[in-house]
Structure formats: C-alpha cells, structure tokens
Coordinates of C-alpha atoms in Angstrom, one line a residue:
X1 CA 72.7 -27.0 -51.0
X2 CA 71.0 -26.9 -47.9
X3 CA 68.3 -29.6 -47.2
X4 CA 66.5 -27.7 -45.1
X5 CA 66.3 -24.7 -47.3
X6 CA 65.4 -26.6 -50.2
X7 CA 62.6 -28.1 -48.1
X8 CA 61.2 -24.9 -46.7
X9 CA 61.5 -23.2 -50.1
X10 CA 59.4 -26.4 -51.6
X11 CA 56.9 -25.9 -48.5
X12 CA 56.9 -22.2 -49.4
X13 CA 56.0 -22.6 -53.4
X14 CA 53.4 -25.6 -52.2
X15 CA 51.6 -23.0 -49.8
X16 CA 51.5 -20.2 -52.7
X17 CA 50.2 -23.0 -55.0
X18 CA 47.9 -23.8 -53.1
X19 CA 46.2 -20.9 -51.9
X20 CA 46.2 -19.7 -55.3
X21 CA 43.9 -23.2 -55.9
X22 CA 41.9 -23.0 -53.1
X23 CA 41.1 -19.4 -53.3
X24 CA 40.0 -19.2 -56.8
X25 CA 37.8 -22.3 -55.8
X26 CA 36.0 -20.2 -52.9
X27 CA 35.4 -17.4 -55.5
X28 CA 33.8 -20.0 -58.0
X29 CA 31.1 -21.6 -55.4
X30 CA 30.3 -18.3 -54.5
X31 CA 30.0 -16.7 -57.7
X32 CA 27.9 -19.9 -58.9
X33 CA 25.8 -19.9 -55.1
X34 CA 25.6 -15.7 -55.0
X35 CA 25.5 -14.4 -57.8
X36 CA 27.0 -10.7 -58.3
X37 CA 25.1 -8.1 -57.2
X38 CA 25.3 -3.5 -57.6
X39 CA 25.7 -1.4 -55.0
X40 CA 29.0 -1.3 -52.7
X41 CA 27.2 -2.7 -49.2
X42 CA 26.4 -5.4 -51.4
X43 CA 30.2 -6.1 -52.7
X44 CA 31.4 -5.5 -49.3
X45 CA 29.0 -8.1 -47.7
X46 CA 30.0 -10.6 -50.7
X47 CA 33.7 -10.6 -49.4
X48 CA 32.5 -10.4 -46.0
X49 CA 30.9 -14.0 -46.7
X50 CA 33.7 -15.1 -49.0
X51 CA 36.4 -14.9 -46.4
X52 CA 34.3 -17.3 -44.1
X53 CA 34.2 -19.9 -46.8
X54 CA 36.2 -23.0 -45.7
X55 CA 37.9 -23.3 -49.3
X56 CA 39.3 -19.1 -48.9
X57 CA 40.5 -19.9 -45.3
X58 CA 42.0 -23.0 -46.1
X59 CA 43.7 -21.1 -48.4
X60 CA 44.4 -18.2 -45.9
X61 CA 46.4 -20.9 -43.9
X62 CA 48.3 -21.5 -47.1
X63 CA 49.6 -18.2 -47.4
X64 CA 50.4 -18.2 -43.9
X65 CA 52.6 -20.9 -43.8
X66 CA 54.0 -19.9 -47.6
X67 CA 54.9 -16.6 -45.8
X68 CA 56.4 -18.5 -42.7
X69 CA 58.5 -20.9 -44.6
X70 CA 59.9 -18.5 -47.5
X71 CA 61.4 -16.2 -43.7
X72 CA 62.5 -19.7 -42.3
X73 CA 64.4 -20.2 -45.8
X74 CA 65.8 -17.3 -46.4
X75 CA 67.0 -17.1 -42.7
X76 CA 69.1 -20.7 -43.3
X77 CA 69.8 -20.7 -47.1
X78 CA 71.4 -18.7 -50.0
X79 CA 68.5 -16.0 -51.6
X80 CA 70.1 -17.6 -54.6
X81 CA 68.8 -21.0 -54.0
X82 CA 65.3 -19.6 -52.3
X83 CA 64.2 -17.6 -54.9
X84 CA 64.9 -20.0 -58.3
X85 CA 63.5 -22.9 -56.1
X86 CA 59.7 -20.9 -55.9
X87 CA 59.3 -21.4 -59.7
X88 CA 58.4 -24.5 -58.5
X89 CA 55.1 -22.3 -57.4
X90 CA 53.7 -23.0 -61.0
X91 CA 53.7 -27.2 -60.8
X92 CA 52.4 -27.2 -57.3
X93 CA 49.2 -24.9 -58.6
X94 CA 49.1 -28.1 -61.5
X95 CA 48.9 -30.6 -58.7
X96 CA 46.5 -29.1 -56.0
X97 CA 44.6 -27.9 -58.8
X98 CA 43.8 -31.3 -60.6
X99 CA 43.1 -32.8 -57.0
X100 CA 40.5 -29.8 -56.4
X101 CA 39.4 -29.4 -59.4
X102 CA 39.0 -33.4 -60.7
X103 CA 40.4 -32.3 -64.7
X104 CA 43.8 -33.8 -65.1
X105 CA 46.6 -32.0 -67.6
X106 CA 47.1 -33.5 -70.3
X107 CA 50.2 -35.3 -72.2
X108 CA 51.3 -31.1 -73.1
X109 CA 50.9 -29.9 -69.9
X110 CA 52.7 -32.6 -68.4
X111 CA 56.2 -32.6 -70.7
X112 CA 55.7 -29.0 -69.3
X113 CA 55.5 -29.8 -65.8
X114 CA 58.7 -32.4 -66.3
X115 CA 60.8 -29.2 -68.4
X116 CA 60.6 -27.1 -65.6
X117 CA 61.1 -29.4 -63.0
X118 CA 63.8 -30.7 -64.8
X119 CA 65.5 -27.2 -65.7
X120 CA 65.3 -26.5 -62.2
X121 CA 67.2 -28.8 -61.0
X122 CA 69.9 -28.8 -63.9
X123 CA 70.3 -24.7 -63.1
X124 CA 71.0 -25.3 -59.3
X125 CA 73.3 -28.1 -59.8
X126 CA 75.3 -26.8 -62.6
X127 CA 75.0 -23.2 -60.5
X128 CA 75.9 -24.3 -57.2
X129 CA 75.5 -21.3 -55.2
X130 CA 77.9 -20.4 -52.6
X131 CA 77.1 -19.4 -48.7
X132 CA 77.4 -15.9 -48.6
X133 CA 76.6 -13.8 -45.6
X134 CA 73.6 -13.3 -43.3
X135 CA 73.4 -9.7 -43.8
X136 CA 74.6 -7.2 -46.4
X137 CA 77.9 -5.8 -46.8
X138 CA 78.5 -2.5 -45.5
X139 CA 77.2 0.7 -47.8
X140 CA 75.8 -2.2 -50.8
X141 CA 71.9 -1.7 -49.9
X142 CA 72.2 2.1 -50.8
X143 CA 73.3 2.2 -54.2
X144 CA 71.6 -1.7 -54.7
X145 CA 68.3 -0.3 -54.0
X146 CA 68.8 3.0 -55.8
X147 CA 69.2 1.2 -59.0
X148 CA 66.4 -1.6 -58.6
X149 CA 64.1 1.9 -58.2
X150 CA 65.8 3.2 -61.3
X151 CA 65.1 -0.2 -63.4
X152 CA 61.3 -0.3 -62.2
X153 CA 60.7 3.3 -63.4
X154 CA 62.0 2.7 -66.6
X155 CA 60.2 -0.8 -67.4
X156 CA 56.9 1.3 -65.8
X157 CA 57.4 4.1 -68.6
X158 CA 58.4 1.5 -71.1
X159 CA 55.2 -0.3 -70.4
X160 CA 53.2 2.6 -70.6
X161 CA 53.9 2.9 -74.6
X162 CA 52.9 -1.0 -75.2
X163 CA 50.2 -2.8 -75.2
X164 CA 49.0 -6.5 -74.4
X165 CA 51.8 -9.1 -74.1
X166 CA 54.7 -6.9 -74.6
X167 CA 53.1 -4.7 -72.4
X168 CA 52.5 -7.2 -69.8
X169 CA 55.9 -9.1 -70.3
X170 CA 57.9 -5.3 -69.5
X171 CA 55.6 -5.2 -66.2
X172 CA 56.0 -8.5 -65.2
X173 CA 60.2 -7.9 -65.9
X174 CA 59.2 -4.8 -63.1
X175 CA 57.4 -6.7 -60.9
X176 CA 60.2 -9.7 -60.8
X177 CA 62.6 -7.0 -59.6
X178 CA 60.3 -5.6 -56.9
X179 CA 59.6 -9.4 -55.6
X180 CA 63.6 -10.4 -55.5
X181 CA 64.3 -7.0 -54.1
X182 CA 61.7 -8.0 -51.4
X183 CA 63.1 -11.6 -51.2
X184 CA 66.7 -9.8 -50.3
X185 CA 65.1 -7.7 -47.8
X186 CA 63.4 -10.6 -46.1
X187 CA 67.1 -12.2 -45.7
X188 CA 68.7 -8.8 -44.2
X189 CA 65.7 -8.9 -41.9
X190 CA 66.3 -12.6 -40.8
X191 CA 69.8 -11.9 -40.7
X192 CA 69.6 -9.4 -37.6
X193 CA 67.7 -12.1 -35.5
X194 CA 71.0 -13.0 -33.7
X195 CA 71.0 -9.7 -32.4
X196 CA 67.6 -10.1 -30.5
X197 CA 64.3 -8.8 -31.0
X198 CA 65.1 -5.1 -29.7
X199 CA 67.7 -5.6 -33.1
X200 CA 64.9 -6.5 -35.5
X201 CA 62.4 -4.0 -34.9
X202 CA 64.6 -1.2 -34.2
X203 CA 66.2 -1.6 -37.6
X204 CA 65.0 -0.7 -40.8
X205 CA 64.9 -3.9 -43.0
X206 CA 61.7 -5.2 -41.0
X207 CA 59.8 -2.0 -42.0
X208 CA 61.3 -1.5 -45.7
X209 CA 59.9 -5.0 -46.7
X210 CA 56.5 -3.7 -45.3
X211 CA 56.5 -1.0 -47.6
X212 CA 58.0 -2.9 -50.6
X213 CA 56.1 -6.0 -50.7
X214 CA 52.9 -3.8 -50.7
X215 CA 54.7 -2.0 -53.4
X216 CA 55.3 -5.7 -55.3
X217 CA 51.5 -6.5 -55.0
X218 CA 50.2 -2.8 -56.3
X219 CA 52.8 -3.4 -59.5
X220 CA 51.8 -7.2 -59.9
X221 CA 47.9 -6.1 -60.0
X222 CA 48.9 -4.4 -63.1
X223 CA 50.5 -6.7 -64.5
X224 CA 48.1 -9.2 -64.1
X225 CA 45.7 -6.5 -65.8
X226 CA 47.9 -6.0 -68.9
X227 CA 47.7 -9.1 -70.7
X228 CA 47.5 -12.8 -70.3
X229 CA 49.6 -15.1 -67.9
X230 CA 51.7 -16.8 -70.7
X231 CA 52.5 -12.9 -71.4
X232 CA 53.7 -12.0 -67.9
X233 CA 54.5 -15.8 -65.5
X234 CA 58.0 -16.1 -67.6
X235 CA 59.0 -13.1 -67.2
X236 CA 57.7 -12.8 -63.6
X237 CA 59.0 -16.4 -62.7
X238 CA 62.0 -16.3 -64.0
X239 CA 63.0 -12.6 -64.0
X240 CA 62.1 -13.0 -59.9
X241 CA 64.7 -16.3 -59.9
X242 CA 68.0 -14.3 -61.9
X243 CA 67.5 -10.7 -60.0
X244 CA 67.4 -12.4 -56.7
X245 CA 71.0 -14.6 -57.8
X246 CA 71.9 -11.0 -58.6
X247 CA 71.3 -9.3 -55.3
X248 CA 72.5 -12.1 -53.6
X249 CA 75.9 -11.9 -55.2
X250 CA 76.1 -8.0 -54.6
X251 CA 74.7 -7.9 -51.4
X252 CA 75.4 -10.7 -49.6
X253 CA 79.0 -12.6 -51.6
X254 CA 77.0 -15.2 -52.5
X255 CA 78.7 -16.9 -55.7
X256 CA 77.4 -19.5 -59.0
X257 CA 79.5 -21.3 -60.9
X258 CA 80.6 -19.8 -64.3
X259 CA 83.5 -20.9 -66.8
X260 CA 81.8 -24.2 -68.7
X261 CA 78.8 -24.5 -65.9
X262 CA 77.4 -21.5 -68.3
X263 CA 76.0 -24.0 -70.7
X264 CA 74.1 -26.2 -68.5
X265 CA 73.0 -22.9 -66.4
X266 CA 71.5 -21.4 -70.2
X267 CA 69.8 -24.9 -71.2
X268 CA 68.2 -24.7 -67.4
X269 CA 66.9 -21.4 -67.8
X270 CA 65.6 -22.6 -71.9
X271 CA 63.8 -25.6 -70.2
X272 CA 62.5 -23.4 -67.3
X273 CA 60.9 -20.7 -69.6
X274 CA 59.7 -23.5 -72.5
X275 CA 58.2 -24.8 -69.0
X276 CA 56.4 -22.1 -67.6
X277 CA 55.2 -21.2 -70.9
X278 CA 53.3 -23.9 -71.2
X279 CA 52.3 -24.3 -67.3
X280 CA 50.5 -21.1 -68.5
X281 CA 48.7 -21.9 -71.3
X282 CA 47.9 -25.2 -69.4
X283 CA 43.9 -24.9 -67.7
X284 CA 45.3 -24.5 -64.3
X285 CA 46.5 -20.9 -65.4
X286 CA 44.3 -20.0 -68.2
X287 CA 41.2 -20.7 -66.2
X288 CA 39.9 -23.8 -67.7
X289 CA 39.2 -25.7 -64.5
X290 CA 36.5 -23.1 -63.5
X291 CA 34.5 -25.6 -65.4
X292 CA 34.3 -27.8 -62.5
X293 CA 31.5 -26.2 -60.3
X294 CA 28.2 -27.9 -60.4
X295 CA 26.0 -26.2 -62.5
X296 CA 22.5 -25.5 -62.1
X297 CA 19.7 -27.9 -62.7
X298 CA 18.9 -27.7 -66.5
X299 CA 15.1 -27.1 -66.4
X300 CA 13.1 -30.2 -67.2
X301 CA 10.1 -30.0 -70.2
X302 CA 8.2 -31.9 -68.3
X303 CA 7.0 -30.5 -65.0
X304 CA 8.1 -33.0 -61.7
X305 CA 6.9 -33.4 -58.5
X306 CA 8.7 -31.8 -55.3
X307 CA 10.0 -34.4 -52.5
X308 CA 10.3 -32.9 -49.2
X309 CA 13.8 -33.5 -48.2
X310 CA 15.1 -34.8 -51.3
X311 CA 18.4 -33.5 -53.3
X312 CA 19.4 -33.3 -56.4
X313 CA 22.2 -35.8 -56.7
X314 CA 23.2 -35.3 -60.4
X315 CA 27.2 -34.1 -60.7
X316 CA 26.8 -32.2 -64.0
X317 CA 29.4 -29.2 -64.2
X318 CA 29.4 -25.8 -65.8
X319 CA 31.8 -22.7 -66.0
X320 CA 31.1 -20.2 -63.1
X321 CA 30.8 -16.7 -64.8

C-alpha cells in the first residue's frame, strides 16, 4: 500500500472525527448559554451565532481538510484502500472526543477501539489491493451507476415497511452505497486532472459528485432519524468500505486477494463490525459526553452576597438538553 494514501486517508477520517467532536461541542455551550427559543428569526439567528462559535469553526476547518485529504487520496491510492481505511472515522471521534470532552472510555470501549483497529489492518493486509486505473474503463460507469440507483430504491422501499433498527440498518446499507458511489466518483474526477483544468470542469464526474454527495447527505439524515447509531454505523461503516472494494474492481481493475486470504479477509470484517458495534454504544456515539458542559449554579438556601467582578469558579457539569 501506498504510504501516502494511507496517510491522507488517516488525515481524512481524523478531520471527519473531529468535526463531528467539535461541532457537537459548539451545539452543547450554546444550547446550555441560549437556550432554545419559537419563532423561525429566532432559529435562524441561533445558527447565525452558532457558526461564529470558535468550537463549530474549528470544526468547519476539519471538514475542510477531511474533504481535501479524502480528493488527495483518492487521486494517489486504490478506492479500495481509501474507503476501508475511513472506518477509522469512528476511533478518531473516541480520541478527540475524550480530549474535549475530559470522560475517558472505559475497559469496553477500549477492547473496541483495539478490534477495529486491529480488523482493519488484518483486512488490508490479508486483501492487498492491487493498483488499478486512474479512471474508469470505457462504458463501466453506465451500467455501474444504473444498478447502485436500482439497489438504493429497493433498500428505500424495503425500509419503508420496517421500523427502528431494521429499519435503520436497511437505510444505512442505502446510504453506504450512495457514499462509496460518491467515493468512486471523487476518483474519476481526480483521475482527469492530468488532462488540465479545462478537462475537469468540462467533464461530467466533477458535477455528478455534486449532485450525489448531496444526494448521500439527504439519505444519511434519514437514517440517522430511523433508529440508533449501533442500528445504522455497521452497516454504514462497513457497507461504505465492501461497495467501494466493489466499484473499485469494476470500474477501475483494481484487485484483493482471494483463495485462502478469504479467511483472514472474514475474521477482519467480524472484528471490524464487533468493533464498531461497540464504538456505538460507547458515550462518544450514544451521547453520553454531553454531560460535560458546566451546569448552572445550583441555587444556594441561603441567600449570598454579590462581588462586583467576581466568578463563579466551581467546575460542576450537567447534561445540555
């Protein structure tokens, strides 16, 4: 594998991660500073102010350079080394999140963090993937993309007749075929830069991940919607990881390793899903660190006396609502 892919990919996950973190932060201080109001002008002047909050814009730059190294990645490396390598996403929200946050995992969350990690890497050794080429091969995206439309209808209607996690596990199998269908995109986009900037926005791969990333964040919305996150991340994660190996063998001749690699490749997978299973059910994705904001002063019995300029020191923490 490429070092620098696998580095940018890291960098990628990291920057998701980490605006996810950093973001939900911003949203907490200013739930617990401003609380909710009614009225649209009034919601529309609370994200007006929420966007100029150091913690969201921190987080802003995350995405932006997420964004930035996910293109520089898929423009160097295989989209079936990218792609797998952003489940990693899930242990860098762990990290950041106990550093913003101050609440460590614990022992459970941990042995989570190492099976993932460590089904990770044993998928992409055992896998291998070969170096395939920059863009698709003539006539493939047609009939590729036709089928990927065909597969999201029929999880959508599936989904419509279920309810809670199955419903949100069909969904998030949807929405993991919408992001590795953007992924591929991305890569036949970054694949025409040798042929000059009049070559990039001329053709249609620049404007077709436009329409279906936006597409990929309508669908994950709903899945988010439908049920919890231990419902939904494994199949998103790792659904998002085996289409994109997928596409990236149609598409682009990019190969894994079968014959006996197909054991170590399945026990991978198993530690990957028993991993993000319990990432999600850990507190940095069902919510629990949203204890850490400071709570408001618990009023006294006794009345006290003001101080001009004085603050309240005291570093007692309570759930934002």
């Amino acid at each position: 594998m490429n070092v620098l892919t696998v580095l940018l990919a890291l960098l990628s996950a990291l920057g998701n991660g980490a605006a996810s973190v950093l973001q939900r932060r911003a949203a907490m201080d200013q739930e617990r500073e401003q609380p909710g109001g009614q009225g649209l002008g009034h919601a529309v002047r609370r994200l007006g102010r929420l966007l100029c909050r150091p913690y969201w814009l921190a987080g802003g730059a995350a995405m932006v350079v997420s964004a930035v190294a996910q293109v520089g990645a898929l423009a160097v490396g295989r989209l079936s080394v990218v792609q797998p390598l952003l489940v990693s996403e899930l242990l860098f929200t762990l990290v950041v999140g106990s550093l913003v946050f101050r609440q460590y995992p614990d022992g459970r969350t941990w042995l989570a963090f190492v099976m993932l990690a460590a089904g990770l890497a044993l998928f992409l050794i055992a896998a291998d993937p070969s170096r395939g080429q920059a863009t698709a091969q003539n006539g493939r995206w047609l009939p590729v993309g036709v089928a990927v439309v065909l597969a999201v209808a029929a999880l959508a209607a599936v989904a419509r007749a279920l309810h809670g996690a199955a419903r949100a596990a069909v969904l998030g199998c949807a929405t993991a075929a919408c992001f590795a269908c953007t992924a591929a995109l991305i890569k036949e986009f970054t694949g025409r830069f040798a042929g000059g900037v009049a070559a990039v926005f001329t053709s249609w791969p620049l404007y077709a991940v436009c329409v279906v990333g936006l597409l990929s964040f309508l669908l994950l919305q709903s899945t988010l919607r439908a049920g919890t996150l231990a419902a939904s991340q494994p199949a998103l994660t790792l659904g998002d990881a085996l289409v994109s190996i997928v596409l990236g063998w149609v598409l682009f001749g990019e190969r894994v390793e079968l014959g006996l690699r197909i054991l170590p490749e399945a026990v991978g997978v198993a530690l990957m899903a028993v991993g993000i299973v319990g990432l999600t059910r850990s507190p940095a994705m069902a919510g629990g660190w949203d204890a850490d904001g400071p709570a408001a002063p618990e009023p006294s019995a006794a009345p006290t006396t003001d101080i001009p300029g004085r603050r309240d020191g005291s570093g007692d923490r309570g759930r934002a609502p």
